[in-house]
PDB file of C-alpha atoms and ligand atoms in Angstrom:
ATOM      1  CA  UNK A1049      48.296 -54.807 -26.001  1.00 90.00           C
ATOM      2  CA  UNK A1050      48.439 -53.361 -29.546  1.00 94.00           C
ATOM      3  CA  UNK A1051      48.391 -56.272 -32.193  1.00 97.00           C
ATOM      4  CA  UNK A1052      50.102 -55.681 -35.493  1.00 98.00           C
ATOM      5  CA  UNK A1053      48.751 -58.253 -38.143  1.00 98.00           C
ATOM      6  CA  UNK A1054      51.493 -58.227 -40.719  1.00 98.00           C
ATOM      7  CA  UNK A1055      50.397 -60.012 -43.867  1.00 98.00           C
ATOM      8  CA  UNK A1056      52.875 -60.821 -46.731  1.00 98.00           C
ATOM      9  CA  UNK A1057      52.074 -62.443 -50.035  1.00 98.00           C
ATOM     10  CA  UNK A1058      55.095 -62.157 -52.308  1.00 98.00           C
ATOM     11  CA  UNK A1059      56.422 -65.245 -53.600  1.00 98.00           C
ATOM     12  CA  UNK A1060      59.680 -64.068 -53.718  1.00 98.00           C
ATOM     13  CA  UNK A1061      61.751 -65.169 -50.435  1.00 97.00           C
ATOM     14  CA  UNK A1062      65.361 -63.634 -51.084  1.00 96.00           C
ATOM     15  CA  UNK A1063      64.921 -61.099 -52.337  1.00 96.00           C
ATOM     16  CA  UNK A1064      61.381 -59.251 -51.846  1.00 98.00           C
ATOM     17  CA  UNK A1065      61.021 -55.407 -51.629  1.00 98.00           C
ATOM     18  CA  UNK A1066      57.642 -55.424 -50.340  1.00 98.00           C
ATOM     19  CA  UNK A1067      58.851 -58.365 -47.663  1.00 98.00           C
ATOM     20  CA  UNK A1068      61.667 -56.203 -46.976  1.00 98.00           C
ATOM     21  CA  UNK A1069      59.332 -52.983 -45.902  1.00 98.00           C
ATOM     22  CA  UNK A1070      56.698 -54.698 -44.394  1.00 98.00           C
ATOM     23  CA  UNK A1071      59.203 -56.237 -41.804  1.00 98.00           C
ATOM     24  CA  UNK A1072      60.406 -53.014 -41.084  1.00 98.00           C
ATOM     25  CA  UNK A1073      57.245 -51.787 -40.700  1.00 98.00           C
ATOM     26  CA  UNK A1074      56.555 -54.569 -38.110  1.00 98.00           C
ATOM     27  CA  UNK A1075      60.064 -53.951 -36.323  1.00 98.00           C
ATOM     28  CA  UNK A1076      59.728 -50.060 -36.037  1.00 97.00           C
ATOM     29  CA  UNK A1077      55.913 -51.015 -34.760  1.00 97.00           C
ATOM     30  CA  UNK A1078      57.586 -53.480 -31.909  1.00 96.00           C
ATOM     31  CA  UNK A1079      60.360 -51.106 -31.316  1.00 95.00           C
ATOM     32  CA  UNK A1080      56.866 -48.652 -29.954  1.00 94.00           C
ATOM     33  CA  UNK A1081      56.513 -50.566 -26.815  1.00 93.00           C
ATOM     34  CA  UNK A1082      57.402 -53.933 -25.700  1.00 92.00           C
ATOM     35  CA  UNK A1083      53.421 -53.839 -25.486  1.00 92.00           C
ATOM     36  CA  UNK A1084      53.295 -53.882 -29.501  1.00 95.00           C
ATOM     37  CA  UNK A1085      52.771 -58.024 -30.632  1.00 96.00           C
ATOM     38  CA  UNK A1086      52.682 -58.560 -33.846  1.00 98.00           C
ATOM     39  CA  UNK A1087      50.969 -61.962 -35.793  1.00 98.00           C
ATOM     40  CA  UNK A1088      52.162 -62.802 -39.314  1.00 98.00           C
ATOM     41  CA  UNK A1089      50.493 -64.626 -41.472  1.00 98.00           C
ATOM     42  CA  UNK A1090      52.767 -65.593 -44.647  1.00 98.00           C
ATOM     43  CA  UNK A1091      49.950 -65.673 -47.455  1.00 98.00           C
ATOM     44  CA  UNK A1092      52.679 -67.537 -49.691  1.00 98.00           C
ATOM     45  CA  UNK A1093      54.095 -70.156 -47.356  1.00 98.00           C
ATOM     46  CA  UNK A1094      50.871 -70.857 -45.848  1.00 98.00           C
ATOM     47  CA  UNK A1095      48.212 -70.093 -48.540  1.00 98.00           C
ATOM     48  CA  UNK A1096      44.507 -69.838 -47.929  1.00 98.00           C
ATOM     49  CA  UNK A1097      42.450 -72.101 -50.588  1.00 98.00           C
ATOM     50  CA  UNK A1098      40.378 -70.237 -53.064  1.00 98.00           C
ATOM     51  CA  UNK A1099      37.351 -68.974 -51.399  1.00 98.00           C
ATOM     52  CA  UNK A1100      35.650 -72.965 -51.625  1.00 97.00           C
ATOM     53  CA  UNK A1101      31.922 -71.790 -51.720  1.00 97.00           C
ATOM     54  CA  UNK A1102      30.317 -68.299 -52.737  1.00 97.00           C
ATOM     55  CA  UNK A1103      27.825 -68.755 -49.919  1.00 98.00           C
ATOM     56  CA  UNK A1104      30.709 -67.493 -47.440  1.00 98.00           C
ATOM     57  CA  UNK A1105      30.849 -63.999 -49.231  1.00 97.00           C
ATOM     58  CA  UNK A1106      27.488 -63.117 -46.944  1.00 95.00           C
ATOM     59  CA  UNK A1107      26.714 -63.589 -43.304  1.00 94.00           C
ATOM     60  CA  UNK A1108      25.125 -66.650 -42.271  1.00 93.00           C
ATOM     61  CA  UNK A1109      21.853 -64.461 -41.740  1.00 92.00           C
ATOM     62  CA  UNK A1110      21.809 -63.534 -45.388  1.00 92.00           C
ATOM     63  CA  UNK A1111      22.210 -66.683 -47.313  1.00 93.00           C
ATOM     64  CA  UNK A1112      19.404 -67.922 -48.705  1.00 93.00           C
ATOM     65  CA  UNK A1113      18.032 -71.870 -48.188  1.00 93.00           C
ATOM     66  CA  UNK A1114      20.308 -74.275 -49.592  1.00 92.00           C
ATOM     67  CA  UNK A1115      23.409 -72.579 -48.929  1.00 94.00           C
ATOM     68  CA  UNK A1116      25.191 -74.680 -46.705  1.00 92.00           C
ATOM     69  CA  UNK A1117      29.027 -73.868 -46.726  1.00 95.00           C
ATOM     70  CA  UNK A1118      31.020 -76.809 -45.674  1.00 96.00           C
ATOM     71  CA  UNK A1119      32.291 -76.636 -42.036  1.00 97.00           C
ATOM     72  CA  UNK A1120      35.795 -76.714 -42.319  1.00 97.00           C
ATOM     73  CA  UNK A1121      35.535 -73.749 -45.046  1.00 98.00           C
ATOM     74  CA  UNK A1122      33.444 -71.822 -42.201  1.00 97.00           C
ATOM     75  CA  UNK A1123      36.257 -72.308 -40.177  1.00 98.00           C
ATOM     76  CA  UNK A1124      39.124 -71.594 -42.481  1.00 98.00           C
ATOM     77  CA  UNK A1125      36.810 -67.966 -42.916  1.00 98.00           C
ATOM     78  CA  UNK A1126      36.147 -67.841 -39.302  1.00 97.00           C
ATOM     79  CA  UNK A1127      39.901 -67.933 -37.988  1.00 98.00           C
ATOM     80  CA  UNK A1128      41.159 -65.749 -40.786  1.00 98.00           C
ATOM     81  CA  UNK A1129      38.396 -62.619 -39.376  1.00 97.00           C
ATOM     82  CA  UNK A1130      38.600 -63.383 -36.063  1.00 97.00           C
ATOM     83  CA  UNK A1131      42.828 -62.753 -36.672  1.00 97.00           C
ATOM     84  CA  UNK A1132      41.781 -59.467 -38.895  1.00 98.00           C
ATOM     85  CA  UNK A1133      39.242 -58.191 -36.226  1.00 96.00           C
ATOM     86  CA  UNK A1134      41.575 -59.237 -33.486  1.00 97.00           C
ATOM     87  CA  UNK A1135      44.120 -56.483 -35.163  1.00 97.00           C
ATOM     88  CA  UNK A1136      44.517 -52.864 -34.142  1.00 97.00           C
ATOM     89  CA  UNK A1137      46.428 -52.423 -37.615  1.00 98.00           C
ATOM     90  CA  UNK A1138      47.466 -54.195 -40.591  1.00 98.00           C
ATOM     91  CA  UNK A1139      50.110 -53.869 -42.902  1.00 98.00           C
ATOM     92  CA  UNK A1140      50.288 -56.116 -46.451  1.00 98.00           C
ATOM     93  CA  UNK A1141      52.618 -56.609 -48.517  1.00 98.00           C
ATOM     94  CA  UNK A1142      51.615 -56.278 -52.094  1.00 98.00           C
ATOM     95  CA  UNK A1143      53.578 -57.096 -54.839  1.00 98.00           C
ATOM     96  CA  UNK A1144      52.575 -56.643 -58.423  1.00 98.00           C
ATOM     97  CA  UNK A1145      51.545 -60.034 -60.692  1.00 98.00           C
ATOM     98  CA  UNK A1146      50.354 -59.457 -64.221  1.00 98.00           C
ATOM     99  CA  UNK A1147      49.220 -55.606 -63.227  1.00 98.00           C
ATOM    100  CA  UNK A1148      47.278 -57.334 -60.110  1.00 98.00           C
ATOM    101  CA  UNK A1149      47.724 -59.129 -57.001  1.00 98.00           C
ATOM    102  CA  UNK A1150      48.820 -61.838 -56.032  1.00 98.00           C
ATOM    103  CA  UNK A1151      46.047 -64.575 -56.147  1.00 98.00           C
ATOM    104  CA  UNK A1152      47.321 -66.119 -52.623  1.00 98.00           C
ATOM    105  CA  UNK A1153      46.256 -62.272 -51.534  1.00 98.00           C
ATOM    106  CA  UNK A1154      43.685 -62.145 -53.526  1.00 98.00           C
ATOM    107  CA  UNK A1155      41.990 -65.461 -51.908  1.00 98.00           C
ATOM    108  CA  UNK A1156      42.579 -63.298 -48.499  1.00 98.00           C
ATOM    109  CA  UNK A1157      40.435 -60.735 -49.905  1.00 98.00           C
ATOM    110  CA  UNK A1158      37.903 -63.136 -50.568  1.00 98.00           C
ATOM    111  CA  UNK A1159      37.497 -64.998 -47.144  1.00 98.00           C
ATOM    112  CA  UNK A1160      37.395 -61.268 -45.617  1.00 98.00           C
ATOM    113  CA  UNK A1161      35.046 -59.312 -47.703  1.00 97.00           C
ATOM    114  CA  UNK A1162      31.773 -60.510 -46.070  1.00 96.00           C
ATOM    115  CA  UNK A1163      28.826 -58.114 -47.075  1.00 94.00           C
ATOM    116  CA  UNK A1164      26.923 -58.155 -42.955  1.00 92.00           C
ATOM    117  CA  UNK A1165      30.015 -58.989 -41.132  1.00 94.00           C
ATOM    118  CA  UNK A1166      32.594 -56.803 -42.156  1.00 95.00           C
ATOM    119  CA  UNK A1167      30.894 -54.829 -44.951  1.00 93.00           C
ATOM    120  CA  UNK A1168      28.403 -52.717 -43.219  1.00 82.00           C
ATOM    121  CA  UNK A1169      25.303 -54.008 -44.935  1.00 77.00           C
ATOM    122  CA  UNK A1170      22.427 -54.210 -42.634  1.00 77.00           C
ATOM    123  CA  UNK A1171      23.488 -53.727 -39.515  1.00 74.00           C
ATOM    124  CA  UNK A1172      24.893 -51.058 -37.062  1.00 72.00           C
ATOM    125  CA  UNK A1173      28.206 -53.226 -36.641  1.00 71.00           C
ATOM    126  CA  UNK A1174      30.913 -51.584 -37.881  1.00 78.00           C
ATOM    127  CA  UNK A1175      33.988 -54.439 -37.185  1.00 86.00           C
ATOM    128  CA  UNK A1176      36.912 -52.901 -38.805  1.00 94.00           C
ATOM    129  CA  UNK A1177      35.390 -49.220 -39.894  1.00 94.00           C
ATOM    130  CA  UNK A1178      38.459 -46.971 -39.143  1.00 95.00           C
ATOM    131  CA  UNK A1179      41.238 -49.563 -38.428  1.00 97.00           C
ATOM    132  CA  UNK A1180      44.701 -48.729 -39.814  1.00 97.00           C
ATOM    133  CA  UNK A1181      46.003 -50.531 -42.564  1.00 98.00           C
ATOM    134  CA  UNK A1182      49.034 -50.026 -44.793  1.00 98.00           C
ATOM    135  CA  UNK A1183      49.454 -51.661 -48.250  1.00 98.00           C
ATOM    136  CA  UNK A1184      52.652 -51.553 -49.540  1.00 98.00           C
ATOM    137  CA  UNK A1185      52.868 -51.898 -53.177  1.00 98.00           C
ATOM    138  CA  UNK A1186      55.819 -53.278 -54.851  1.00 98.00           C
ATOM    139  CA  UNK A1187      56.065 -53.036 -58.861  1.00 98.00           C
ATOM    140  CA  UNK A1188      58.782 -53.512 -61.635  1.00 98.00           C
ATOM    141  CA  UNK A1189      57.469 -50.853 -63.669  1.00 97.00           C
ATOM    142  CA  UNK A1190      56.825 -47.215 -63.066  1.00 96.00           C
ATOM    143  CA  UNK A1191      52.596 -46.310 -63.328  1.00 96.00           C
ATOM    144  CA  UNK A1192      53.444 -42.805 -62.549  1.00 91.00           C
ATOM    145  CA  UNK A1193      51.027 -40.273 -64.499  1.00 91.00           C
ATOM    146  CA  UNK A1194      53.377 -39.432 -67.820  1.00 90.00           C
ATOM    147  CA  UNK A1195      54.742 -42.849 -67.544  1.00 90.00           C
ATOM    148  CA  UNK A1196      52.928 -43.982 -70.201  1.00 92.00           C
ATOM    149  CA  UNK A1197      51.752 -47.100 -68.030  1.00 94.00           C
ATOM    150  CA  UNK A1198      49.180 -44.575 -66.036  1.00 91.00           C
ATOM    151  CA  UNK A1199      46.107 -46.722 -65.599  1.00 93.00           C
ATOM    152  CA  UNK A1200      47.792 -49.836 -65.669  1.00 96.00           C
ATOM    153  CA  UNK A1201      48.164 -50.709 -62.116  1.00 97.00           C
ATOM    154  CA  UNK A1202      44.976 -53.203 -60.719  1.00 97.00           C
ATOM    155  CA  UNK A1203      46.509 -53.830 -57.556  1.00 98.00           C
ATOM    156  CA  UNK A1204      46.205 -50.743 -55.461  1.00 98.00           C
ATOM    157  CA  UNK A1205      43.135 -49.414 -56.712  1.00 97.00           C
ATOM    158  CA  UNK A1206      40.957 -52.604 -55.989  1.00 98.00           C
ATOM    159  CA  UNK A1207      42.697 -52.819 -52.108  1.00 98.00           C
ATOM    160  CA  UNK A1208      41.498 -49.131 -51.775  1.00 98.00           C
ATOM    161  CA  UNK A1209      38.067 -50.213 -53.204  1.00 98.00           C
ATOM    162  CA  UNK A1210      37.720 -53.359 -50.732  1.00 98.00           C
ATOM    163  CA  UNK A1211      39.482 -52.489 -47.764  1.00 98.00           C
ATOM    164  CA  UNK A1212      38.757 -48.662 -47.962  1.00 97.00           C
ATOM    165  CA  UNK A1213      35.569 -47.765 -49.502  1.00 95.00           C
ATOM    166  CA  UNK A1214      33.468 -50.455 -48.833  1.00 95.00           C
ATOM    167  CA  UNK A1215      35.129 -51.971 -45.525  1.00 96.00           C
ATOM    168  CA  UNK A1216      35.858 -48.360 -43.972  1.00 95.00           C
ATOM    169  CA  UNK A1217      39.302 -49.306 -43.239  1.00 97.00           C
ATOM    170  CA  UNK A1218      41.779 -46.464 -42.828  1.00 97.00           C
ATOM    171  CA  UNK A1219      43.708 -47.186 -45.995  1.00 98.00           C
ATOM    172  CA  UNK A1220      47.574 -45.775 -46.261  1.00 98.00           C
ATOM    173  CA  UNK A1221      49.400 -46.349 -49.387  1.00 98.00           C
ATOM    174  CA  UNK A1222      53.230 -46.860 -49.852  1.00 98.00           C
ATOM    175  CA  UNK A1223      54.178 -47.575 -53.235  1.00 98.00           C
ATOM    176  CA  UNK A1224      57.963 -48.495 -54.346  1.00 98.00           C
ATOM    177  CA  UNK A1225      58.265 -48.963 -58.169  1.00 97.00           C
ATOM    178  CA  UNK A1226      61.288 -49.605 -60.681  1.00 97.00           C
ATOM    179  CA  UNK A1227      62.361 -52.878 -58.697  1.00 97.00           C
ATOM    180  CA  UNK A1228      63.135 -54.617 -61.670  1.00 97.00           C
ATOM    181  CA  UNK A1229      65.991 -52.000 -63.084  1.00 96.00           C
ATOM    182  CA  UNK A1230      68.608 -53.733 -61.197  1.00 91.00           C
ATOM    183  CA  UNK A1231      67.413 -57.206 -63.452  1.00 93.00           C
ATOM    184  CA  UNK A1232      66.639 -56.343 -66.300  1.00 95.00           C
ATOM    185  CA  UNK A1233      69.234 -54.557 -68.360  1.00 94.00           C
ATOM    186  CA  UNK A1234      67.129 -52.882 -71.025  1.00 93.00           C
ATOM    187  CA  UNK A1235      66.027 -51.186 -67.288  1.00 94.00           C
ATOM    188  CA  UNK A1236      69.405 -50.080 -65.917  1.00 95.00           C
ATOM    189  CA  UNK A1237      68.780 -46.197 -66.807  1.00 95.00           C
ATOM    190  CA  UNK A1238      66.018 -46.495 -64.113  1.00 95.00           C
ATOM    191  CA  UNK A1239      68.336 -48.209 -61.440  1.00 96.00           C
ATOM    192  CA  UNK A1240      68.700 -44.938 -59.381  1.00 97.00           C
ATOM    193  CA  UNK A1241      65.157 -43.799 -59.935  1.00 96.00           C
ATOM    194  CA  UNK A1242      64.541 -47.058 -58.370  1.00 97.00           C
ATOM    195  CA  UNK A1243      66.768 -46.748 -55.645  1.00 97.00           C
ATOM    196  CA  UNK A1244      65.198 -43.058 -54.658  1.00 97.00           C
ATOM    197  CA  UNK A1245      61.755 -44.899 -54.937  1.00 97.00           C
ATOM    198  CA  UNK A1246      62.967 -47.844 -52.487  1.00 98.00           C
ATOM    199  CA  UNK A1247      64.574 -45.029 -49.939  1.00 98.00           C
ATOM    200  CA  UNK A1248      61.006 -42.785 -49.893  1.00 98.00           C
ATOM    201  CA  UNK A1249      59.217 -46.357 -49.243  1.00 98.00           C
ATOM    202  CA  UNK A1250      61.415 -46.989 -46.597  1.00 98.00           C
ATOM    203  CA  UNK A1251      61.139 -43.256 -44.588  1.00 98.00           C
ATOM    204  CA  UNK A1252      57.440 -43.427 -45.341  1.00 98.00           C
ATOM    205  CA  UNK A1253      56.861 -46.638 -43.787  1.00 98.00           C
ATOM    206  CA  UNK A1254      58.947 -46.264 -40.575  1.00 98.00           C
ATOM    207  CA  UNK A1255      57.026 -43.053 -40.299  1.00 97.00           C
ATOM    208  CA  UNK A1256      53.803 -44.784 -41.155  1.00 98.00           C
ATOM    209  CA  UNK A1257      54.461 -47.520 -38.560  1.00 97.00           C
ATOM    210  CA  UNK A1258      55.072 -44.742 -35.514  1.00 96.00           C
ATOM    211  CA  UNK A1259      52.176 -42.982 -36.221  1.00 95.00           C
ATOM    212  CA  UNK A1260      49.635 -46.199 -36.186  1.00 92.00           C
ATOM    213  CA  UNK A1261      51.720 -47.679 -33.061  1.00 88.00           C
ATOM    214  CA  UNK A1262      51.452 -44.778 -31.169  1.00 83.00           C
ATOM    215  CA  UNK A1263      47.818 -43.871 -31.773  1.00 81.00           C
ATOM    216  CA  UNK A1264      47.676 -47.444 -30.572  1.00 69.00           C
ATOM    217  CA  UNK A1265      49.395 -46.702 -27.049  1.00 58.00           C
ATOM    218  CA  UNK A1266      49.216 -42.602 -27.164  1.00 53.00           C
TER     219      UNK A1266
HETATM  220  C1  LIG B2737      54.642 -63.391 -61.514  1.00 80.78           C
HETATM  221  C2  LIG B2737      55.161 -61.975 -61.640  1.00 80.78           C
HETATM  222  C3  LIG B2737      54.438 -61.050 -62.372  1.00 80.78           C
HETATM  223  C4  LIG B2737      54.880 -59.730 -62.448  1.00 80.78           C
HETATM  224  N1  LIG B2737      54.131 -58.819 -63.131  1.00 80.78           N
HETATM  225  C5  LIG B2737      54.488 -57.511 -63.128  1.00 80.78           C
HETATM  226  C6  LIG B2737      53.671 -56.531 -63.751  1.00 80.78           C
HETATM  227  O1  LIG B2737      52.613 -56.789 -64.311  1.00 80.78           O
HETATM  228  N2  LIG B2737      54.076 -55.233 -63.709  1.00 80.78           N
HETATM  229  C7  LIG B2737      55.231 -54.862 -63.059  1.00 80.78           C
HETATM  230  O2  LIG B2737      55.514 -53.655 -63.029  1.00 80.78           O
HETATM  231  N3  LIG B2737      56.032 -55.775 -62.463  1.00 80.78           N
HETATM  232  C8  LIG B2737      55.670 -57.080 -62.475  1.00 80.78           C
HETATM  233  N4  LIG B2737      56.452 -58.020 -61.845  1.00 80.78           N
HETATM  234  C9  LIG B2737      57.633 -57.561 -61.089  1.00 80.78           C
HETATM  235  C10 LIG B2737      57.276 -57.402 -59.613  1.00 80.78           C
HETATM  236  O3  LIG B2737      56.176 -56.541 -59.432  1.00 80.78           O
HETATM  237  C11 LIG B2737      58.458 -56.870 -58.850  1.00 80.78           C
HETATM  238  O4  LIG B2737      59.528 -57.812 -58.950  1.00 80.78           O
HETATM  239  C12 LIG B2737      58.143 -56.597 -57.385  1.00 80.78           C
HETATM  240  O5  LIG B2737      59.309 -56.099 -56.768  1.00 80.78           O
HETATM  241  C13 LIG B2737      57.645 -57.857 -56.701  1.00 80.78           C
HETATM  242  O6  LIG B2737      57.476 -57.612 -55.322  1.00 80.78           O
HETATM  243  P1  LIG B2737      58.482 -58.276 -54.290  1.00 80.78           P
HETATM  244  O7  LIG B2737      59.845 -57.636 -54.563  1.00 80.78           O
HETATM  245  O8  LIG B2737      57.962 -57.913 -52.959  1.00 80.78           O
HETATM  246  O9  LIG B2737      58.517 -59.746 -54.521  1.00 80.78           O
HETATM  247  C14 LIG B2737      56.070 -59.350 -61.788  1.00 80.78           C
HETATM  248  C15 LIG B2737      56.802 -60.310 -61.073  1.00 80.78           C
HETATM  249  C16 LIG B2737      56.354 -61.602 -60.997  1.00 80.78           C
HETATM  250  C17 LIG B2737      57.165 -62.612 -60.199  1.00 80.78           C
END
């Protein structure tokens, strides 16, 4: 049975671009197959603590005497992989706070990124090397190259870096930008630029979410 683990972390819950595509992600994934299940886990309504000891950001085999990380905190880490490795594909909803993430996501991150258990490190085990995941990026502001803001976006760069680079995972990017022209007046010239940005998002991740689901059940 292919599991989709469909992670949000925007605070916003009216109103949310990125919790609008991710949960049409997750419909066109269960739409595959009555096979596809999916597991949410709401980042915002039910927050993970900040990471509570930096002895949990390596393996039990590679901490060193004295590190003793306290057993519910092993077990807040533990349930949170065993839900990522028990994924065929993940999709996260990212929103845009202060040119980074949101720190509810960002405390995710941090219980997941475990150099020897899912950072190849020292070891032949490869947990999540090659598993799908799409990050959808929602943003107020344009960072488009001539935008003048080029450089300024810290939120998809760093997923990339984590879950791509150094966790292997198969990292697909779907960005929306220009949600804020519909508040902001000084913004309004942008609306439809917006709007063409929101409709892309949309097409990409339906077509995103039938690819992953049916590699999952080919
Ligand atoms: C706390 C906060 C900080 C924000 N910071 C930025 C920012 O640095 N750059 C930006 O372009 N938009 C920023 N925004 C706007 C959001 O990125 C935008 O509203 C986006 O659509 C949020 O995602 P959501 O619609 O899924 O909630 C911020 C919004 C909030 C609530």
């Amino acid at each position: 049975m292919p599991q989709l683990l469909h992670i949000d972390s925007s605070a916003d819950l009216h109103a949310s671009t990125s919790r609008e595509l991710t949960a049409l992600f997750a419909q066109t994934w269960s739409e595959i197959s009555d096979d596809h299940t999916t597991v949410r886990l709401d980042l915002h309504r039910d927050p993970l603590p900040h990471l509570p000891d930096a002895a949990l950001h390596y393996a039990p085999r590679l901490r060193v005497p004295g590190e003793l990380p306290d057993a519910d905190a092993q077990a807040v880490q533990a349930r949170v992989l065993e839900q990522l490795d028990a994924a065929d594909v993940v999709v996260i909803g990212a929103p845009m706070y202060n040119w980074s993430i949101p720190s509810t996501l960002k405390a995710w991150i941090d219980h997941v990124h475990v150099l020897g258990t899912t950072v190849p490190f020292d070891t032949v085990d490869l947990p999540v090397v090659g598993k799908p995941v799409v990050i959808v990026s929602s943003r107020g502001n344009t960072y488009q190259p001539g935008s003048g803001n080029e450089g300024d976006d810290h939120t998809v760069p760093p997923l990339v870096q984590v879950l791509g680079v150094s966790m292997g995972m198969d990292v697909s990017v779907v960005t929306v930008e220009l949600t804020l022209a519909d508040r902001l007046p000084p913004m309004a010239p942008l609306a439809a630029q917006g709007r063409a940005s929101l409709a892309a998002a949309r097409a990409s991740v339906v077509e995103l979410a039938r690819k992953v689901g049916r590699q999952e059940n080919p």
